[in-house]
PDB file of N, CA and C in Angstrom:
ATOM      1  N   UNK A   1      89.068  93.664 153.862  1.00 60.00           N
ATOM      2  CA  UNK A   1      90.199  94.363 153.333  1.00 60.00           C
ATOM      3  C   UNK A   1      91.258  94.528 154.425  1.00 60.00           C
ATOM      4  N   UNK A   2      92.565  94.660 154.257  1.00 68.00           N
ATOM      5  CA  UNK A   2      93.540  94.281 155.161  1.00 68.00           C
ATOM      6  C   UNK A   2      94.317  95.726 155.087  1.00 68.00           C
ATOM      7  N   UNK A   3      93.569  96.745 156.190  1.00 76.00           N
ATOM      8  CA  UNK A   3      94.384  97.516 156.435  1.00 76.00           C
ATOM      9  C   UNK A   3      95.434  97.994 156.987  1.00 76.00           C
ATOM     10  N   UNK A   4      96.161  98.907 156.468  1.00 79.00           N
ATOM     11  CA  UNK A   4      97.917  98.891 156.814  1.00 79.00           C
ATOM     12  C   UNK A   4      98.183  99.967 157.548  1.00 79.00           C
ATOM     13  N   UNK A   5      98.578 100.316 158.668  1.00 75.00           N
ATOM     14  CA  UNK A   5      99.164 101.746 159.419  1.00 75.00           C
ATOM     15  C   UNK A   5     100.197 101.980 158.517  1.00 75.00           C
ATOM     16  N   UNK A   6      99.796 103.753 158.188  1.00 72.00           N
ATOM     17  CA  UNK A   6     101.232 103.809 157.623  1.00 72.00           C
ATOM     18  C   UNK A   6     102.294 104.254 158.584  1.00 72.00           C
ATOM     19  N   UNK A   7     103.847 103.636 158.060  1.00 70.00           N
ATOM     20  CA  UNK A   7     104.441 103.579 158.296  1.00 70.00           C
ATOM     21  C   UNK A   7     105.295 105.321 158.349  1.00 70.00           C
ATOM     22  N   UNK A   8     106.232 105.568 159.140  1.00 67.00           N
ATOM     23  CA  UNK A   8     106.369 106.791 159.780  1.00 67.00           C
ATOM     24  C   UNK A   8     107.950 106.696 159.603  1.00 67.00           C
ATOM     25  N   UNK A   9     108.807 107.655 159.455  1.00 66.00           N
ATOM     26  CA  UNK A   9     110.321 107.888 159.125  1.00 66.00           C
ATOM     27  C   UNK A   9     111.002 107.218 160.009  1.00 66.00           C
ATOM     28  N   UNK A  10     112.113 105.887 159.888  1.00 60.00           N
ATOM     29  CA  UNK A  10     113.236 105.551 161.003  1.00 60.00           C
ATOM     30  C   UNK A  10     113.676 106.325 161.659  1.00 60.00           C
ATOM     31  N   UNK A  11     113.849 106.357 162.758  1.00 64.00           N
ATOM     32  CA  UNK A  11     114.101 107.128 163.681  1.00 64.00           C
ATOM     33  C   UNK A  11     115.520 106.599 163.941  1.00 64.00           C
ATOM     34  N   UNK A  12     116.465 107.593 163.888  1.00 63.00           N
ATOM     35  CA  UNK A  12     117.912 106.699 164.760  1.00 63.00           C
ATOM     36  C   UNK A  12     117.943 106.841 166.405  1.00 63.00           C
ATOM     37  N   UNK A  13     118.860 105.684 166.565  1.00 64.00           N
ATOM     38  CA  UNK A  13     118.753 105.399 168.184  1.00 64.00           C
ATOM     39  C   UNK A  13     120.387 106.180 168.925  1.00 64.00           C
ATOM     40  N   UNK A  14     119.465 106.927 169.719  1.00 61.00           N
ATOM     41  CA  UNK A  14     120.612 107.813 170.499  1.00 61.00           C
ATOM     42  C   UNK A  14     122.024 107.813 170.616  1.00 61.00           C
ATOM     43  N   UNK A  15     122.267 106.330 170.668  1.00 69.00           N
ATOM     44  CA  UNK A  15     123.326 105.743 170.948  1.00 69.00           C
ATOM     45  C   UNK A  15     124.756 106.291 169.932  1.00 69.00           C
ATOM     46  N   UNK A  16     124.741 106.295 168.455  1.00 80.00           N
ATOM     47  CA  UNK A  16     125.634 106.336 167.923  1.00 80.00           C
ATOM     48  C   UNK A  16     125.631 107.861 167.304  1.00 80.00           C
ATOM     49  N   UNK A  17     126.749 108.359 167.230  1.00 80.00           N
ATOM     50  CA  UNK A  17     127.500 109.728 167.161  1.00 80.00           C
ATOM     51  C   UNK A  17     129.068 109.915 166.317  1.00 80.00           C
ATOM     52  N   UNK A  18     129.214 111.060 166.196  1.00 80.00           N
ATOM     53  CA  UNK A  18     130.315 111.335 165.904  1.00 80.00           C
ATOM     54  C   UNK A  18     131.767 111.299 166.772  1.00 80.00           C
ATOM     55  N   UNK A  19     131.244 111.669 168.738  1.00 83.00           N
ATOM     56  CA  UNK A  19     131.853 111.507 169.354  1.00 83.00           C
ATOM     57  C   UNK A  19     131.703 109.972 170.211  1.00 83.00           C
ATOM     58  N   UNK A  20     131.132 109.149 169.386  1.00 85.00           N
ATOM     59  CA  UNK A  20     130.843 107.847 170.440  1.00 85.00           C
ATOM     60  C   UNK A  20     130.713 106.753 168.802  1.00 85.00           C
ATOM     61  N   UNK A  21     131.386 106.295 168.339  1.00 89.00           N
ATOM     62  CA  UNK A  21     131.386 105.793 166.572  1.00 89.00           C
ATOM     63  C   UNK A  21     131.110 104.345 167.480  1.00 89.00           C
ATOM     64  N   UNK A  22     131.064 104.008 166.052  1.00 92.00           N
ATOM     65  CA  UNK A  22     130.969 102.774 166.009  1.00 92.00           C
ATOM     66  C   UNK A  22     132.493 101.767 165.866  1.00 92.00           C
ATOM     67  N   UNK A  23     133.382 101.263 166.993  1.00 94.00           N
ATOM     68  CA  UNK A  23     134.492 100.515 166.764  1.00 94.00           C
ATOM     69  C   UNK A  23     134.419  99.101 167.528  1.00 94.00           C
ATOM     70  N   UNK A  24     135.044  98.163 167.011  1.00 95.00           N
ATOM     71  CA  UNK A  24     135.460  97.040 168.213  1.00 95.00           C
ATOM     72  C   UNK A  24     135.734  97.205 169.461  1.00 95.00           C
ATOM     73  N   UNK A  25     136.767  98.455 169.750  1.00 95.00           N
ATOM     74  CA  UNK A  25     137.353  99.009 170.966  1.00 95.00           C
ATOM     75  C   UNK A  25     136.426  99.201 171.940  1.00 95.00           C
ATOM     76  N   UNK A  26     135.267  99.970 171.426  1.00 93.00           N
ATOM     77  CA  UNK A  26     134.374 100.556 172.185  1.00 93.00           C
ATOM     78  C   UNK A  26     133.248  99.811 172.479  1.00 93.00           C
ATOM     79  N   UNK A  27     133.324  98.993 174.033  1.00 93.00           N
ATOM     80  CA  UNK A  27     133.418  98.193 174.424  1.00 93.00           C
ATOM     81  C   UNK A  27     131.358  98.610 175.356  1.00 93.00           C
ATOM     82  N   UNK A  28     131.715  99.942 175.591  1.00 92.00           N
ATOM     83  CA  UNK A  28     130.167 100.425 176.366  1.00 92.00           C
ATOM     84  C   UNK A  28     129.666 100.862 175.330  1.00 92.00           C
ATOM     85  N   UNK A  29     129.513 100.959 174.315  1.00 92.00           N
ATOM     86  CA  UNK A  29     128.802 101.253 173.208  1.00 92.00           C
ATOM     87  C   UNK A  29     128.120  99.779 172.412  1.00 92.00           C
ATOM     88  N   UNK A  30     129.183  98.823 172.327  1.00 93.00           N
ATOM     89  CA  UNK A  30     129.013  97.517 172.054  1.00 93.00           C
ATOM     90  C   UNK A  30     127.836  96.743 172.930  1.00 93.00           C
ATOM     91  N   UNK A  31     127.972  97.106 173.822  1.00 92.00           N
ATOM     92  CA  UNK A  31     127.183  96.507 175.024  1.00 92.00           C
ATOM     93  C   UNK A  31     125.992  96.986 175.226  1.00 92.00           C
ATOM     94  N   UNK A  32     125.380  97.720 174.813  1.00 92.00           N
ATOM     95  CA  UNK A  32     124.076  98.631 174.714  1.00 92.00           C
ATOM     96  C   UNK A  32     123.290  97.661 173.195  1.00 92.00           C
ATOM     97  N   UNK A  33     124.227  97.270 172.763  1.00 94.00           N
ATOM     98  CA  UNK A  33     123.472  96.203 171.157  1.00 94.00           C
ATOM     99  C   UNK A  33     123.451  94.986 171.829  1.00 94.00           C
ATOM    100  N   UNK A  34     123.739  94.588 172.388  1.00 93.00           N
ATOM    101  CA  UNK A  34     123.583  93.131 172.955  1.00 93.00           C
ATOM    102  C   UNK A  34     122.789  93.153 174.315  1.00 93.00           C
ATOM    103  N   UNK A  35     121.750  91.809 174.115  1.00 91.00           N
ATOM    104  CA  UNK A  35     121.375  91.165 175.523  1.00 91.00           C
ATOM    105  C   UNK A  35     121.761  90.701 176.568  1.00 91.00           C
ATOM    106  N   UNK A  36     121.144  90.165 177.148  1.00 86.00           N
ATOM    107  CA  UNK A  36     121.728  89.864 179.017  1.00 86.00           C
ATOM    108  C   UNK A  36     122.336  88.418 178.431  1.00 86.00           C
ATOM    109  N   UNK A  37     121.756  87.770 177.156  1.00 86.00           N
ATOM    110  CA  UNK A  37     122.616  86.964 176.536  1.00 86.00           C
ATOM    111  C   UNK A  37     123.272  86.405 176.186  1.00 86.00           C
ATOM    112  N   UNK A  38     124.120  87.803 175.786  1.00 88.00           N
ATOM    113  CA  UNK A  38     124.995  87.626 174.712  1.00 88.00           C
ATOM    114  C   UNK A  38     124.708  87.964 173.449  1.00 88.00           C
ATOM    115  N   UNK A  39     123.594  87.681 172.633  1.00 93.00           N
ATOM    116  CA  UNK A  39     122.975  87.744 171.357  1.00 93.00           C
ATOM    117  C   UNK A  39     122.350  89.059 171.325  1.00 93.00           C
ATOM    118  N   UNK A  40     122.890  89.663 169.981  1.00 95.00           N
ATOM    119  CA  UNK A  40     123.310  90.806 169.297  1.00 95.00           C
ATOM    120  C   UNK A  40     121.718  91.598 168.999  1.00 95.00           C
ATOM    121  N   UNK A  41     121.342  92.416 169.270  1.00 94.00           N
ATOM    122  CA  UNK A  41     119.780  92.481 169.553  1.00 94.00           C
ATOM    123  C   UNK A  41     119.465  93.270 167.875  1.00 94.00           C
ATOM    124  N   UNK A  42     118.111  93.073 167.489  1.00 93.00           N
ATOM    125  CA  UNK A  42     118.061  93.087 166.301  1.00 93.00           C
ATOM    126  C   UNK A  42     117.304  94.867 165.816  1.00 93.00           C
ATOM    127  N   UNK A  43     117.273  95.453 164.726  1.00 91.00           N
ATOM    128  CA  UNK A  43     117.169  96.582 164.273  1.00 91.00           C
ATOM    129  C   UNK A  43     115.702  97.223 164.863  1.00 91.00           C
ATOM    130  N   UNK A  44     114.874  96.922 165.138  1.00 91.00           N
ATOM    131  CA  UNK A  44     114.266  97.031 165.783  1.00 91.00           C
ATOM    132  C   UNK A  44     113.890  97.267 167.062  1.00 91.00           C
ATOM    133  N   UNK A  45     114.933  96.393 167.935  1.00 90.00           N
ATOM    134  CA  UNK A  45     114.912  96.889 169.245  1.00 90.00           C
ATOM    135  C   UNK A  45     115.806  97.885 169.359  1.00 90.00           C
ATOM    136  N   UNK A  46     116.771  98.447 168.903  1.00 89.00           N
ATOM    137  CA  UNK A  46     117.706  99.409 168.857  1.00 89.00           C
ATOM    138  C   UNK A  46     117.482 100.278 167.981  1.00 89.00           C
ATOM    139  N   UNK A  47     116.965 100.352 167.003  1.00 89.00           N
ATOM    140  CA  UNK A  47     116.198 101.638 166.468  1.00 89.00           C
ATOM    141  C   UNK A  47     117.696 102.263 165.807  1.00 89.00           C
ATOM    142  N   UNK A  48     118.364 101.152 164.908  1.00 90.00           N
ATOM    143  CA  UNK A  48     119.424 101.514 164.143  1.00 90.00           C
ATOM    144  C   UNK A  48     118.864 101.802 162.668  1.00 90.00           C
ATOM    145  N   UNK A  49     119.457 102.188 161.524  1.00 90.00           N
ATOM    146  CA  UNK A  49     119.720 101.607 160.293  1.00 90.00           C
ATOM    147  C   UNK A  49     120.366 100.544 159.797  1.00 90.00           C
ATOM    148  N   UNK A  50     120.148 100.300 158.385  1.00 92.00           N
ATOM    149  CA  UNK A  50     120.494  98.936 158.259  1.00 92.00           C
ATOM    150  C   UNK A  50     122.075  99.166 158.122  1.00 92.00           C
ATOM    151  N   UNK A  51     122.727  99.995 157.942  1.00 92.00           N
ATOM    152  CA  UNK A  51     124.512 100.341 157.634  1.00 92.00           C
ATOM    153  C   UNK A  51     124.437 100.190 158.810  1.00 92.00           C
ATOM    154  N   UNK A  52     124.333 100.897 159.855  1.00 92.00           N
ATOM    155  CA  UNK A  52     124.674 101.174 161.136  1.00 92.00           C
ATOM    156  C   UNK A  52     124.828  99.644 161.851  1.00 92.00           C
ATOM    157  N   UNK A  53     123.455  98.957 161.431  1.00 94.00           N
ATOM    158  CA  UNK A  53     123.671  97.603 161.929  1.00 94.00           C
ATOM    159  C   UNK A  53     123.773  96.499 161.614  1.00 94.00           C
ATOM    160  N   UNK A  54     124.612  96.555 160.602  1.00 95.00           N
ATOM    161  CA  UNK A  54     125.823  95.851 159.938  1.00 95.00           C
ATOM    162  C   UNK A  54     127.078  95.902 160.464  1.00 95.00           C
ATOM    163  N   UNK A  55     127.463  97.948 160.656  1.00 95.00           N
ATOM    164  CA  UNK A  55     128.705  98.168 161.288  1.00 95.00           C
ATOM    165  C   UNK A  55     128.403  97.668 162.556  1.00 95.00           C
ATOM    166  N   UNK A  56     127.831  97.647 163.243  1.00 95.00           N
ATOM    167  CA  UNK A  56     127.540  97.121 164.696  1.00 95.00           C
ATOM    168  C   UNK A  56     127.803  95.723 165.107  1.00 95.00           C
ATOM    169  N   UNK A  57     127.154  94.927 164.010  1.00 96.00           N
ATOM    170  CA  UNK A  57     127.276  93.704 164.007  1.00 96.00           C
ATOM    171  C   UNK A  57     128.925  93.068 163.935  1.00 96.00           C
ATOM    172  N   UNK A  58     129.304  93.607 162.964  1.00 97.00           N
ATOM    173  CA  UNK A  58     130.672  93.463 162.765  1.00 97.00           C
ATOM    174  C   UNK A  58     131.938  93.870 163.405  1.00 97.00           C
ATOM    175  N   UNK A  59     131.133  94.703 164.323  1.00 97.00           N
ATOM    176  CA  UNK A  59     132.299  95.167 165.333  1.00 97.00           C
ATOM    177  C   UNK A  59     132.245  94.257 166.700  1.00 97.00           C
ATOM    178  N   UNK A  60     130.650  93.604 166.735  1.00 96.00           N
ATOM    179  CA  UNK A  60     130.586  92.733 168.368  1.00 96.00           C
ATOM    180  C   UNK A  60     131.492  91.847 167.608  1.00 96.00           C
ATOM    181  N   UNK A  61     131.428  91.079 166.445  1.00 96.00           N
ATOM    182  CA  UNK A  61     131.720  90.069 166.114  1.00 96.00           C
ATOM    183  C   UNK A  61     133.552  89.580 166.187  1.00 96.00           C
ATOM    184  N   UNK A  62     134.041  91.280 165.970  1.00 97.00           N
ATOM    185  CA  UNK A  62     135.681  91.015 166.425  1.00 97.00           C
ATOM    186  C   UNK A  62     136.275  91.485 167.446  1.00 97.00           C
ATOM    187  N   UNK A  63     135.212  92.046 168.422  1.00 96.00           N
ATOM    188  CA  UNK A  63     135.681  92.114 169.753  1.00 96.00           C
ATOM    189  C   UNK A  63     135.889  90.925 170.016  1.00 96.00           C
ATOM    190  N   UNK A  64     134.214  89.895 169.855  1.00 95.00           N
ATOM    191  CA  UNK A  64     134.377  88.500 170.279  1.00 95.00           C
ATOM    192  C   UNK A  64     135.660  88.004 170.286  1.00 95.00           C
ATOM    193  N   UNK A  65     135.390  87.844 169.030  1.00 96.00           N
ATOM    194  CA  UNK A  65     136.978  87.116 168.410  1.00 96.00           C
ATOM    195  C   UNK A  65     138.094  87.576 169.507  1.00 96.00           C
ATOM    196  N   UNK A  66     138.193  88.947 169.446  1.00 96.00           N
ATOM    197  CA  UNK A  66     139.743  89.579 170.213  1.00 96.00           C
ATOM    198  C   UNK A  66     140.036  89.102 171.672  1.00 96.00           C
ATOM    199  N   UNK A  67     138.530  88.570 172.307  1.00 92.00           N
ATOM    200  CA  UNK A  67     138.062  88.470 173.796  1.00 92.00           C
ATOM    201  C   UNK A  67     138.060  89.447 174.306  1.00 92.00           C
ATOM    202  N   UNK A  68     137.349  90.677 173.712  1.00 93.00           N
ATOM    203  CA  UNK A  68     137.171  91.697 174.635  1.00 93.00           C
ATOM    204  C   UNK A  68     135.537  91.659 174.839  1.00 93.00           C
ATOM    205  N   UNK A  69     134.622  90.619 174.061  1.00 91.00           N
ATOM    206  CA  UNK A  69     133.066  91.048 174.749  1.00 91.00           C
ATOM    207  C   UNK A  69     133.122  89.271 174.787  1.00 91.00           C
ATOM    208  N   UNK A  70     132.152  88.484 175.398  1.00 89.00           N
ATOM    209  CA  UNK A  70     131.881  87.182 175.922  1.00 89.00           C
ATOM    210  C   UNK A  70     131.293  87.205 174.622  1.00 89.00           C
ATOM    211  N   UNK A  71     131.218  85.519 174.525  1.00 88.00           N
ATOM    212  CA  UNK A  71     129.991  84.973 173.141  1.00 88.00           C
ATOM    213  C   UNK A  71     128.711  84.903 174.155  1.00 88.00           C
ATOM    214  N   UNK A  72     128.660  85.084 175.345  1.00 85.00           N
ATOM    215  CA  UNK A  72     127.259  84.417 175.858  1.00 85.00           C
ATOM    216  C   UNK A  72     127.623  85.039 177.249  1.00 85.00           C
ATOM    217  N   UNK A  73     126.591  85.219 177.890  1.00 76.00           N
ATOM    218  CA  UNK A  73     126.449  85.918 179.096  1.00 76.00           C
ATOM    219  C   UNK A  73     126.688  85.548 180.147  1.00 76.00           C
ATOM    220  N   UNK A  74     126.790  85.519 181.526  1.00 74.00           N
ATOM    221  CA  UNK A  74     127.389  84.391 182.601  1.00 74.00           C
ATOM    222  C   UNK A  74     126.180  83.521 182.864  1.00 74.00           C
ATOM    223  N   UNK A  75     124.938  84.206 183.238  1.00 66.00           N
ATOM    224  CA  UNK A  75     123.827  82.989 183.613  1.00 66.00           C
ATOM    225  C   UNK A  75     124.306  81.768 182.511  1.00 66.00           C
ATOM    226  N   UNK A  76     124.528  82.519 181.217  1.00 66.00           N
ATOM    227  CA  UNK A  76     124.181  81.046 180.396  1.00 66.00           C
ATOM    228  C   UNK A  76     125.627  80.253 180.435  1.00 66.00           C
ATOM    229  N   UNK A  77     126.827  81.098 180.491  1.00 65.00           N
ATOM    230  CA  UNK A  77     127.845  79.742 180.714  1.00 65.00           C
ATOM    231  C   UNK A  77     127.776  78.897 182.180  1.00 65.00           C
ATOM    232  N   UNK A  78     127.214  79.800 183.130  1.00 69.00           N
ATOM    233  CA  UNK A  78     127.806  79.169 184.284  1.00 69.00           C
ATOM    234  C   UNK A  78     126.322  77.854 184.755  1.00 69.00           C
ATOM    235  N   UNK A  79     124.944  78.360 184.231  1.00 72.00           N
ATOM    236  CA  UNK A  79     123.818  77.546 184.582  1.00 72.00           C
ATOM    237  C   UNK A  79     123.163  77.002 183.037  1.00 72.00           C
ATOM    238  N   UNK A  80     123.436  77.093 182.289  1.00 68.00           N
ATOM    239  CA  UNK A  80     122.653  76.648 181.126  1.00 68.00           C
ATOM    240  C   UNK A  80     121.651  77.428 180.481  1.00 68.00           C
ATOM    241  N   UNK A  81     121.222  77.126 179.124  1.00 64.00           N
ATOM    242  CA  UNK A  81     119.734  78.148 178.561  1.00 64.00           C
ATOM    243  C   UNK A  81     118.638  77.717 179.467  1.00 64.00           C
ATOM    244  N   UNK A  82     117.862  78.735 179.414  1.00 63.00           N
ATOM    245  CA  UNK A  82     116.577  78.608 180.044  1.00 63.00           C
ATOM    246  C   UNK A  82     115.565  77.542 179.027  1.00 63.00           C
ATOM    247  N   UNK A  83     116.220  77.450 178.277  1.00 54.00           N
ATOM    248  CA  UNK A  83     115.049  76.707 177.314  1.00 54.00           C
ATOM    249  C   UNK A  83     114.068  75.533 178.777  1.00 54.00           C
TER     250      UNK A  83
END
């Protein structure tokens, strides 16, 4: 029989507030969701909700755009993936 731990209430992750939101602008807040990378770290390791990290997502995504956060991190533009 394939037993299951139960599962325990989402917890939100410290990070997001009333005085620290979620915007494009906010550039050290942005940077706490992303890896040494570049790539946008997933609900789990950040201990978001799923709204929250959607809005999150969508805000690295037009900093990118604006050039205020990199698509990729310096190791990887300046030396290549580790693959």
């Amino acid at each position: 029989m394939n037993a299951r731990r139960p599962r325990g209430r989402f917890q939100e992750g410290p990070a997001i507030s009333d005085e620290n939101p979620i915007d494009y602008k906010n550039i050290d807040l942005l940077l706490r969701f992303t890896d040494t990378g570049g790539r946008i770290r997933s609900r789990r390791r950040t201990r978001t909700n799923a709204r929250n990290q959607r809005a999150i997502t969508v805000a690295i995504k037009r900093a990118r755009h604006l050039a205020l956060l990199p698509f990729t991190g310096d190791h990887v533009r300046l030396y290549g993936a580790d693959d």
